[in-house]
Coordinates of C-alpha atoms in Angstrom, one line a residue:
M157 CA 3.2 5.6 -17.9
G158 CA 6.2 3.3 -18.1
D159 CA 5.9 -0.3 -19.3
I160 CA 5.9 -2.6 -16.3
E161 CA 7.6 -5.3 -18.4
E162 CA 10.6 -3.0 -18.7
V163 CA 10.8 -2.5 -15.0
F164 CA 11.0 -6.3 -14.5
A165 CA 13.3 -7.0 -17.4
S166 CA 15.8 -8.8 -15.2
F167 CA 13.2 -11.3 -14.3
L168 CA 12.2 -11.8 -17.9
A169 CA 15.8 -12.6 -18.8
A170 CA 16.0 -15.3 -16.2
E171 CA 12.9 -17.0 -17.6
A172 CA 14.7 -17.8 -20.9
V173 CA 16.4 -20.8 -19.3
E174 CA 15.5 -24.0 -21.1
G175 CA 15.1 -27.4 -19.5
E176 CA 15.0 -26.0 -16.0
E177 CA 11.3 -26.4 -15.1
A178 CA 11.8 -26.0 -11.3
L179 CA 13.9 -22.8 -11.9
L180 CA 11.4 -21.5 -14.3
Y181 CA 8.6 -22.1 -11.8
L182 CA 10.5 -20.3 -9.0
T183 CA 11.4 -17.5 -11.3
R184 CA 7.8 -16.9 -12.2
R185 CA 6.7 -17.0 -8.6
R186 CA 9.5 -14.5 -7.7
K187 CA 8.4 -12.2 -10.5
G188 CA 4.7 -12.5 -9.4
L189 CA 5.7 -11.5 -5.9
A190 CA 7.8 -8.6 -7.1
V191 CA 4.9 -7.3 -9.2
N192 CA 2.5 -7.5 -6.3
V193 CA 5.0 -5.7 -4.0
C194 CA 5.6 -2.9 -6.5
A195 CA 2.0 -2.4 -7.5
H196 CA 0.9 -2.3 -3.8
A197 CA 3.7 0.1 -2.9
I198 CA 2.7 2.5 -5.8
F199 CA -0.9 2.4 -4.8
F200 CA 0.0 3.1 -1.1
C201 CA 2.2 6.1 -2.1
R202 CA -0.5 7.5 -4.3
L203 CA -3.0 7.1 -1.5
L204 CA -0.8 9.1 0.9
Q205 CA -0.1 11.6 -1.8
A206 CA -3.8 12.1 -2.3
F207 CA -4.1 13.2 1.3
R208 CA -1.4 15.8 1.1
V209 CA -2.6 19.4 1.1
S210 CA -3.4 20.6 -2.3
S211 CA -5.0 23.8 -3.7
T212 CA -8.0 21.8 -5.2
G213 CA -9.1 20.4 -1.9
K214 CA -9.9 17.1 -3.7
A215 CA -8.3 13.7 -3.1
L216 CA -7.1 12.1 -6.4
L217 CA -4.8 9.1 -7.1
T218 CA -2.5 11.1 -9.3
P219 CA 1.1 10.4 -10.4
L220 CA 3.6 11.0 -7.7
A221 CA 5.3 13.9 -9.5
D222 CA 4.0 17.2 -8.2
S223 CA 4.9 19.9 -5.8
H224 CA 3.8 17.9 -2.8
S225 CA 5.7 14.7 -3.7
L226 CA 6.3 12.2 -1.0
K227 CA 9.8 11.6 0.2
V228 CA 10.4 7.9 -0.3
G229 CA 13.3 6.2 1.4
I230 CA 14.4 2.6 0.6
I231 CA 16.7 0.7 2.9
G232 CA 18.3 -2.1 1.0
G233 CA 19.8 -1.9 -2.5
G234 CA 19.4 -5.5 -3.5
R235 CA 17.1 -6.9 -6.2
L236 CA 13.9 -5.9 -4.4
G237 CA 14.9 -2.4 -3.4
N238 CA 16.3 -1.8 -7.0
Q239 CA 13.1 -3.0 -8.7
L240 CA 10.9 -1.0 -6.2
A241 CA 12.8 2.2 -7.0
R242 CA 12.5 1.6 -10.7
A243 CA 8.8 0.9 -10.5
L244 CA 8.1 4.1 -8.4
V245 CA 9.9 6.1 -11.1
A246 CA 8.7 4.4 -14.3
V247 CA 5.1 3.4 -13.2
G248 CA 4.4 5.7 -10.3
R249 CA 6.0 8.7 -12.0
A250 CA 7.8 9.7 -8.8
P251 CA 10.5 12.3 -9.4
C252 CA 14.0 10.9 -8.9
S253 CA 14.8 13.6 -6.4
S254 CA 12.0 12.3 -4.1
I255 CA 13.6 8.8 -3.8
R256 CA 16.7 8.0 -1.8
I257 CA 18.3 4.6 -1.2
S258 CA 20.5 3.6 1.7
T259 CA 22.6 0.5 1.1
R260 CA 25.9 -0.9 2.2
R261 CA 27.2 -0.8 -1.4
P262 CA 25.8 2.4 -3.0
E263 CA 28.4 2.0 -5.8
S264 CA 26.5 -1.0 -7.0
L265 CA 23.5 1.2 -7.9
S266 CA 25.3 3.3 -10.5
D267 CA 22.4 2.7 -12.9
L268 CA 19.9 4.3 -10.5
Q269 CA 22.3 7.1 -9.7
K270 CA 22.5 7.9 -13.4
L271 CA 18.7 8.2 -13.4
G272 CA 19.0 10.9 -10.7
L273 CA 18.3 8.9 -7.5
T274 CA 20.4 9.5 -4.5
C275 CA 22.2 6.4 -3.2
F276 CA 24.3 6.4 0.0
Y277 CA 24.8 4.4 3.2
D278 CA 23.2 6.1 6.2
N279 CA 20.0 4.5 7.5
A280 CA 19.5 7.0 10.2
Q281 CA 19.8 10.0 7.9
L282 CA 17.3 8.4 5.5
A283 CA 14.8 7.6 8.2
A284 CA 14.9 11.2 9.4
W285 CA 14.2 12.5 5.9
A286 CA 11.6 10.1 4.6
D287 CA 7.8 10.3 4.7
V288 CA 7.6 6.6 3.7
L289 CA 10.4 4.2 4.6
F290 CA 10.5 0.9 2.8
L291 CA 12.5 -1.9 4.5
C292 CA 14.0 -4.1 1.8
C293 CA 17.0 -5.6 3.7
L294 CA 17.7 -9.2 4.7
P295 CA 16.0 -10.5 7.8
S296 CA 19.5 -11.0 9.4
H297 CA 20.1 -7.3 9.1
V298 CA 16.9 -6.2 10.7
P299 CA 18.2 -5.7 14.3
S300 CA 21.1 -3.5 13.2
V301 CA 18.9 -1.6 10.7
C302 CA 16.3 -0.9 13.4
S303 CA 18.9 0.0 15.9
A304 CA 20.2 2.8 13.6
V305 CA 16.7 3.9 12.5
Q306 CA 15.0 3.9 15.8
P307 CA 16.5 7.2 17.2
A308 CA 15.9 9.0 14.0
I309 CA 12.4 8.1 12.9
R310 CA 9.7 10.6 13.6
K311 CA 5.9 10.9 13.0
P312 CA 4.4 11.1 10.5
C313 CA 6.8 8.7 8.7
I314 CA 5.3 5.3 7.8
V315 CA 7.6 2.3 7.9
Y316 CA 6.6 -0.1 5.1
S317 CA 8.2 -3.5 5.8
L318 CA 8.8 -5.9 2.9
I319 CA 10.7 -8.3 5.2
T320 CA 8.2 -11.1 5.4
A321 CA 10.2 -13.2 7.9
V322 CA 9.9 -10.5 10.6
P323 CA 6.4 -10.2 12.1
L324 CA 4.8 -6.9 13.0
P325 CA 5.1 -7.2 16.9
R326 CA 8.8 -7.8 16.5
L327 CA 9.3 -4.8 14.2
K328 CA 7.3 -2.6 16.6
Q329 CA 9.5 -3.8 19.5
L330 CA 12.7 -3.1 17.6
L331 CA 11.7 0.3 16.3
C332 CA 9.7 1.4 19.4
Y333 CA 7.3 2.8 16.8
N334 CA 3.7 1.8 15.8
A335 CA 3.3 3.4 12.3
I336 CA 4.3 0.2 10.5
V337 CA 2.6 -1.4 7.5
R338 CA 3.6 -5.0 6.7
P339 CA 1.8 -6.6 3.7
Q340 CA 1.5 -10.4 3.5
Y341 CA 2.1 -12.3 0.3
Q342 CA 1.9 -16.0 -0.8
C343 CA 4.1 -15.8 -3.9
P344 CA 1.1 -15.3 -6.2
A345 CA 1.0 -15.3 -9.9
K346 CA -2.0 -12.9 -9.6
I347 CA -2.5 -9.6 -8.0
K348 CA -4.0 -10.1 -4.5
V349 CA -5.1 -7.3 -2.2
N350 CA -5.0 -8.5 1.4
G351 CA -7.7 -7.1 3.7
K352 CA -5.2 -6.5 6.6
W353 CA -3.0 -4.5 4.2
L354 CA -5.9 -2.4 3.1
V355 CA -6.8 -1.7 6.7
G356 CA -3.2 -0.7 7.4
I357 CA -2.9 1.7 4.5
F358 CA -6.2 3.5 5.1
Y359 CA -5.5 4.1 8.7
A360 CA -2.1 5.3 7.6
A361 CA -3.8 7.8 5.3
L362 CA -5.9 9.0 8.3
N363 CA -2.7 9.5 10.3
S364 CA -1.4 11.7 7.5
S365 CA -4.6 13.8 7.7
M366 CA -4.2 14.1 11.4
W367 CA -0.6 15.3 11.0
Q368 CA -1.8 18.0 8.7
S369 CA -4.3 19.0 11.3
L370 CA -7.3 18.3 9.0
P371 CA -10.6 18.1 10.9
H372 CA -11.9 14.6 10.7
Q373 CA -14.9 15.7 8.7
E374 CA -12.6 17.1 6.0
A375 CA -10.6 13.9 6.0
L376 CA -13.7 11.9 5.5
T377 CA -14.8 14.2 2.7
L378 CA -11.5 13.7 0.9
L379 CA -11.7 9.9 1.5
N380 CA -15.3 9.7 0.2
D381 CA -14.4 11.8 -2.9
L382 CA -11.5 9.4 -3.6
C383 CA -13.3 6.1 -3.0
F384 CA -16.9 7.0 -4.0
P385 CA -16.7 9.4 -6.9
G386 CA -19.8 10.9 -8.6
H387 CA -21.1 9.0 -11.7
C388 CA -19.8 5.7 -10.3
R389 CA -20.5 2.9 -12.8
I390 CA -20.9 0.4 -10.0
C391 CA -23.8 2.2 -8.5
A392 CA -25.2 3.2 -11.9
E393 CA -25.5 -0.5 -12.8
Q394 CA -27.2 -1.3 -9.5
K395 CA -29.3 1.9 -9.6
A396 CA -28.1 2.6 -6.0
S397 CA -26.4 5.4 -4.1
C398 CA -22.7 5.1 -3.4
P399 CA -21.8 4.2 0.2
Q400 CA -20.1 6.8 2.3
F401 CA -17.5 6.5 5.0
T402 CA -18.5 8.0 8.4
C403 CA -16.5 8.5 11.5
E404 CA -17.7 5.2 12.8
S405 CA -16.2 3.5 9.8
F406 CA -12.8 4.0 11.5
V407 CA -13.3 4.5 15.3
S408 CA -15.7 3.1 17.8
K409 CA -19.2 4.5 18.2
S410 CA -18.4 5.9 21.7
F411 CA -15.2 7.6 20.5
A412 CA -17.0 9.1 17.4
S413 CA -19.7 10.5 19.6
S414 CA -17.1 12.4 21.7
M415 CA -15.4 14.1 18.7
T416 CA -16.0 17.7 17.9
Q417 CA -16.5 19.0 14.4
E418 CA -13.0 20.5 14.2
E419 CA -11.2 17.6 15.9
T420 CA -8.8 15.5 13.9
F421 CA -8.7 11.8 13.9
P422 CA -6.3 10.4 16.5
W423 CA -2.9 9.0 15.6
F424 CA -3.7 5.3 15.0
D425 CA -1.5 2.4 16.0
L426 CA -1.1 0.8 12.6
T427 CA 0.3 -2.4 14.0
A428 CA -2.8 -2.9 16.2
A429 CA -5.1 -2.1 13.3
Q430 CA -3.5 -4.9 11.3
L431 CA -3.4 -7.4 14.1
R432 CA -6.8 -6.9 15.7
E433 CA -10.3 -6.4 14.5
S434 CA -11.2 -2.7 13.9
P435 CA -14.3 -0.8 12.7
F436 CA -12.8 -0.6 9.2
S437 CA -12.0 -4.3 9.0
Q438 CA -15.6 -5.1 10.1
L439 CA -16.9 -2.7 7.4
L440 CA -14.8 -4.4 4.7
E441 CA -15.9 -7.8 5.8
K442 CA -19.6 -6.9 5.8
S443 CA -20.0 -4.5 2.9
E444 CA -19.7 -5.9 -0.6
S445 CA -20.4 -2.4 -2.0
V446 CA -17.3 -1.0 -0.2
Q447 CA -15.3 -3.9 -1.4
N448 CA -16.4 -3.3 -5.0
H449 CA -15.6 0.4 -4.9
L450 CA -12.2 -0.1 -3.4
A451 CA -11.5 -2.8 -6.0
L452 CA -12.4 -0.3 -8.7
L453 CA -10.2 2.4 -7.0
Y454 CA -7.2 0.0 -7.0
Q455 CA -7.8 -1.0 -10.6
S456 CA -8.4 2.5 -11.9
S457 CA -5.2 3.8 -10.2
F458 CA -3.3 1.9 -13.0
G459 CA -6.0 2.7 -15.6
D460 CA -3.7 3.1 -18.6
W461 CA -2.5 -0.5 -18.4
P462 CA -4.2 -2.8 -20.8
T463 CA -7.4 -4.5 -19.6
E464 CA -8.3 -7.0 -22.4
Q465 CA -8.2 -10.8 -21.9
C466 CA -8.6 -10.5 -18.2
V467 CA -11.2 -11.8 -15.7
L468 CA -12.0 -11.3 -12.1
T469 CA -12.1 -14.4 -10.1
S470 CA -13.1 -15.2 -6.5
T471 CA -13.2 -18.0 -4.0
K472 CA -14.8 -18.2 -0.6
T473 CA -11.5 -18.1 1.2
S474 CA -9.5 -15.7 -1.0
P475 CA -11.4 -13.3 -3.3
T476 CA -8.7 -11.6 -5.4
L477 CA -8.1 -9.2 -8.2
A478 CA -6.6 -11.8 -10.5
I479 CA -4.1 -11.5 -13.3
A480 CA -3.4 -14.5 -15.6
E481 CA 0.3 -13.7 -15.7
P482 CA 2.2 -11.3 -13.5
S483 CA 2.7 -8.7 -16.3
M484 CA 0.4 -6.1 -14.7
M485 CA -2.5 -6.6 -17.1
L486 CA -5.5 -5.3 -15.2
I487 CA -8.9 -6.9 -14.9
Q488 CA -12.1 -5.8 -16.3
D489 CA -15.3 -7.7 -15.7
S490 CA -18.5 -7.1 -17.7
S491 CA -20.5 -6.8 -14.5
L492 CA -19.1 -5.0 -11.5
S493 CA -22.2 -5.9 -9.4
T494 CA -21.2 -9.5 -8.8
T495 CA -19.3 -10.9 -5.9
S496 CA -16.5 -11.8 -8.2
L497 CA -15.4 -8.2 -8.1
K498 CA -14.1 -8.6 -4.6
V499 CA -10.3 -8.2 -4.3
F500 CA -9.8 -8.8 -0.6
S501 CA -8.4 -11.8 1.0
E502 CA -10.5 -13.1 3.8
I503 CA -10.0 -11.0 7.0
P504 CA -9.3 -13.4 9.9
E505 CA -11.8 -13.3 12.7
E506 CA -10.8 -11.4 15.9
T507 CA -12.7 -10.8 19.0
T508 CA -11.0 -7.8 20.5
D509 CA -12.8 -4.5 20.1
Y510 CA -10.7 -1.7 18.5
D511 CA -10.9 1.7 19.9
S512 CA -8.7 4.3 18.3
K513 CA -5.1 3.9 19.4
S514 CA -3.0 7.0 19.9
S515 CA 0.5 7.5 21.2

């Protein structure tokens, strides 16, 4: 797998400035944010990839290069879009043919084109093609981008917005579309997995299973194989059985009781799932075992990165998967049974019940 430091070489060059403490501080924060963005994006794409139909019938977080590769579209060819594309290729091992970038100045991305990526300027064409559409444009460009994308976008495409200044309800309104994931970041110097983001991407994976007409029991089997593998060292330490997802982990009890064996999960409104309390957000909040297993899943998805000299840290308000420097060195604690293994930011309390949303 590629060296993450090479992917972020442009950030490292900027850090060589001497006597500019404020600039150095901001540069490191920017680098930390970029590392979080790219690591999360790779994990998300691998999660969706794991749910695509395969001959094995098993869900695995594998490199993105195979016959069922996701089609990844990136709108915006600035620093963030450029680094995201590089990370998907170098670290996610996505084939260059599966990534396309739409930008106003495609000629500025000649280095990516030399790698084999397709760069052009047609947001609608990109939206119609992509399985995952990353929005990396400026906030001021959002209305015009959404205006072009809205007529072209179709299910099961997932819009993944990296435009932090534009909230989810506004994006949903502009796109007239509800399959949108919007991670939240606080310019960390450590990897932080936000609970809302995790809720969004897991419901997105279930949307993918629905679009492939997988019966919900098969989708649950794939998810359990992925998140709770046999011979799990967490449960071995605790001498306990791994938890298992059930239908009620994702939909209300009344809805689950009405589902037949061959019925698929519904199409979930991802914006509602991230903005309101849901069965899955409640499960994450209450189950330390599920938190621990998903922390291990996230970590193991980048398992060939170095793990020495790292620790897992946690606070009451923001338990995180922590990295001393944003160089993508992963964390390994001697005891996975402690609460310090949690990687999820606190899930805000909501009072609205969440029944499955379909459209």
